[in-house]
XYZ file of C-alpha atoms in Angstrom:
189
model
C -142.132 -59.330 -50.155
C -139.721 -61.460 -52.304
C -141.628 -62.133 -55.447
C -138.812 -64.390 -56.958
C -138.577 -66.864 -54.160
C -135.084 -65.887 -53.047
C -133.443 -66.435 -56.451
C -130.336 -64.119 -56.634
C -130.388 -62.100 -59.779
C -127.555 -59.778 -59.066
C -129.474 -57.338 -56.908
C -129.206 -57.081 -53.051
C -131.165 -59.845 -51.257
C -131.627 -59.766 -47.510
C -131.743 -62.914 -45.421
C -134.886 -63.910 -43.658
C -133.568 -62.729 -40.333
C -133.225 -59.126 -41.531
C -129.355 -59.247 -41.446
C -127.366 -57.191 -43.864
C -126.706 -58.738 -47.285
C -123.812 -61.024 -47.456
C -120.914 -60.276 -49.945
C -120.750 -63.771 -51.465
C -121.615 -64.022 -55.248
C -124.902 -65.512 -56.207
C -124.772 -69.176 -57.267
C -127.674 -69.024 -59.951
C -127.254 -72.669 -60.980
C -127.132 -73.866 -57.401
C -130.268 -71.900 -56.602
C -132.080 -73.398 -59.595
C -131.173 -77.091 -58.865
C -131.636 -76.631 -55.112
C -127.915 -76.559 -54.095
C -125.916 -73.607 -52.946
C -127.958 -72.278 -50.012
C -131.039 -70.224 -49.937
C -130.219 -66.911 -48.315
C -127.328 -65.938 -50.537
C -126.963 -62.319 -51.084
C -124.845 -59.996 -53.338
C -123.236 -56.804 -52.107
C -123.579 -53.887 -54.457
C -120.847 -51.886 -52.868
C -117.959 -53.545 -54.773
C -117.164 -52.646 -58.302
C -116.320 -56.115 -59.427
C -117.361 -57.045 -62.925
C -120.426 -59.279 -63.352
C -119.743 -63.033 -63.522
C -121.225 -65.329 -66.144
C -121.346 -68.733 -64.408
C -121.642 -70.568 -67.811
C -118.934 -68.807 -69.687
C -116.245 -71.201 -68.717
C -118.171 -74.173 -70.381
C -117.367 -72.680 -73.730
C -113.760 -71.671 -73.013
C -114.522 -67.944 -72.445
C -113.701 -65.837 -69.530
C -116.257 -65.527 -66.725
C -116.401 -61.709 -66.858
C -119.409 -60.415 -68.712
C -118.331 -57.864 -71.345
C -120.758 -55.664 -73.155
C -121.752 -56.968 -76.480
C -119.828 -55.357 -79.265
C -121.503 -54.878 -82.575
C -119.074 -54.859 -85.461
C -121.527 -54.004 -88.292
C -119.744 -51.563 -90.399
C -121.560 -48.412 -91.267
C -121.753 -47.653 -95.002
C -119.111 -45.285 -96.411
C -120.544 -41.667 -96.812
C -119.914 -39.345 -99.557
C -120.479 -35.573 -99.431
C -122.017 -34.481 -102.650
C -123.219 -30.843 -101.628
C -121.884 -28.483 -98.982
C -123.168 -24.821 -99.510
C -125.407 -22.344 -97.927
C -125.424 -24.200 -94.595
C -126.729 -27.373 -96.116
C -124.622 -30.511 -96.374
C -125.969 -33.476 -98.347
C -124.219 -36.835 -97.836
C -125.008 -40.103 -99.639
C -124.648 -43.617 -98.047
C -124.794 -46.358 -100.492
C -125.270 -49.998 -99.504
C -125.486 -52.909 -101.768
C -128.964 -54.306 -101.823
C -128.353 -57.091 -104.313
C -125.629 -57.892 -106.935
C -127.213 -55.406 -109.308
C -128.874 -52.880 -107.133
C -127.881 -50.278 -104.299
C -129.886 -48.368 -101.819
C -128.595 -44.822 -101.120
C -129.580 -43.010 -98.007
C -129.284 -39.106 -98.633
C -128.960 -37.104 -95.510
C -129.695 -33.345 -95.541
C -127.959 -31.692 -92.514
C -128.457 -27.962 -91.727
C -125.013 -26.850 -90.220
C -126.644 -23.542 -89.039
C -124.505 -21.439 -91.039
C -127.353 -19.202 -92.410
C -130.687 -20.258 -91.079
C -133.487 -22.788 -91.293
C -133.774 -24.603 -94.557
C -137.395 -24.687 -96.022
C -139.050 -26.033 -99.191
C -136.288 -28.577 -99.676
C -136.587 -30.652 -102.891
C -134.143 -33.186 -103.928
C -134.253 -34.670 -107.494
C -132.040 -37.236 -108.992
C -131.405 -38.280 -112.613
C -129.506 -41.289 -113.727
C -128.339 -42.553 -117.151
C -130.837 -44.579 -119.118
C -129.079 -47.839 -118.386
C -129.960 -47.342 -114.649
C -133.317 -47.628 -113.044
C -134.107 -45.180 -110.215
C -136.765 -45.385 -107.465
C -136.963 -42.609 -104.801
C -138.893 -42.491 -101.555
C -140.161 -39.167 -100.218
C -138.016 -37.054 -97.978
C -138.572 -37.313 -94.221
C -139.094 -33.510 -94.103
C -138.906 -30.513 -96.332
C -137.865 -28.281 -93.531
C -134.487 -28.671 -91.787
C -134.053 -26.752 -88.624
C -130.530 -25.537 -87.562
C -128.515 -28.542 -86.300
C -131.109 -30.994 -87.622
C -131.182 -33.532 -90.432
C -133.744 -35.000 -92.868
C -133.313 -38.156 -94.898
C -134.476 -39.568 -98.283
C -133.947 -43.008 -99.650
C -133.389 -44.185 -103.163
C -132.720 -47.451 -104.967
C -130.790 -47.813 -108.118
C -131.040 -50.942 -110.327
C -127.763 -51.284 -112.325
C -127.917 -54.479 -114.379
C -124.861 -53.724 -116.469
C -122.807 -52.839 -113.336
C -121.773 -49.606 -114.898
C -120.310 -46.663 -113.061
C -123.070 -44.866 -111.133
C -123.378 -41.299 -112.283
C -125.977 -39.003 -110.656
C -127.283 -35.609 -111.677
C -128.739 -33.963 -108.527
C -131.100 -30.976 -108.418
C -131.175 -29.318 -105.022
C -133.809 -26.654 -104.446
C -134.491 -24.901 -101.128
C -134.888 -21.639 -99.418
C -132.541 -20.439 -96.529
C -133.475 -17.439 -94.601
C -135.883 -16.489 -97.372
C -133.350 -16.655 -100.100
C -134.145 -19.274 -102.863
C -131.303 -21.710 -103.950
C -131.612 -23.872 -107.123
C -128.559 -25.767 -107.975
C -127.529 -28.809 -110.140
C -124.654 -30.957 -109.000
C -122.902 -33.952 -110.879
C -121.697 -36.830 -108.622
C -119.931 -40.026 -109.715
C -117.391 -40.592 -106.870
C -118.811 -43.975 -105.522
C -116.241 -46.711 -105.124
C -115.990 -49.026 -107.960
C -116.195 -52.014 -105.454
C -119.940 -51.159 -104.979
C -120.816 -53.302 -107.982
C -117.677 -55.465 -108.284
C-alpha cells in the first residue's frame, strides 16, 4: 500500500500495473503541482549522485553533497603525560574576558585503571576560577573523563595554572603538582 500517494521520494516505486520500476529520475516539483506523470519510479541500481531539483535556482550544482561543517575545534594543550594518564586542556573564549577550558583525562593503558582521580586548579588572585565536577573519578584503560572550568580574566593577563593531580593507578598513589602557562596569547587579544 502506498501511503504517500505515489510521490517519488528517491526510493523505488512500482507502477500500478506491477511492472518493474522505471529508471527515470523523480520529478518532485512536477508531482507536487500535478505535472510530470504519476507512475514515475527511480531505479536504485545506479550509483548516480542524488539530484537537488532546486539547486539550479541559486546558482549551485544540482548534485547534492554532504553538508560540511567547518566549525574549528579548539586547540588542545597537553599539560600532563605520566603514569598512563594524559591530561589535555581545550580553551575556548566565552566572552571578551573569560574562557571555558575543557579538561580531558585519558587513560592510555600503559599501567592500569586510573581510580580516585582528583583534579584541582589554582589561578593568580587577579583571575576568578569556577570548576564543574569531573564526569568520573575512575578512568578505564582506553577511556576518558572530562571536567570543565571557567576562568574570568578582567585584566587580560597571561593565564597561569597550578594543577594538582591526585589519582591511583594499579593501587599505586600518585600526587603531583604541575605548572602550566602555555596558552596562546591570542586567547585574550
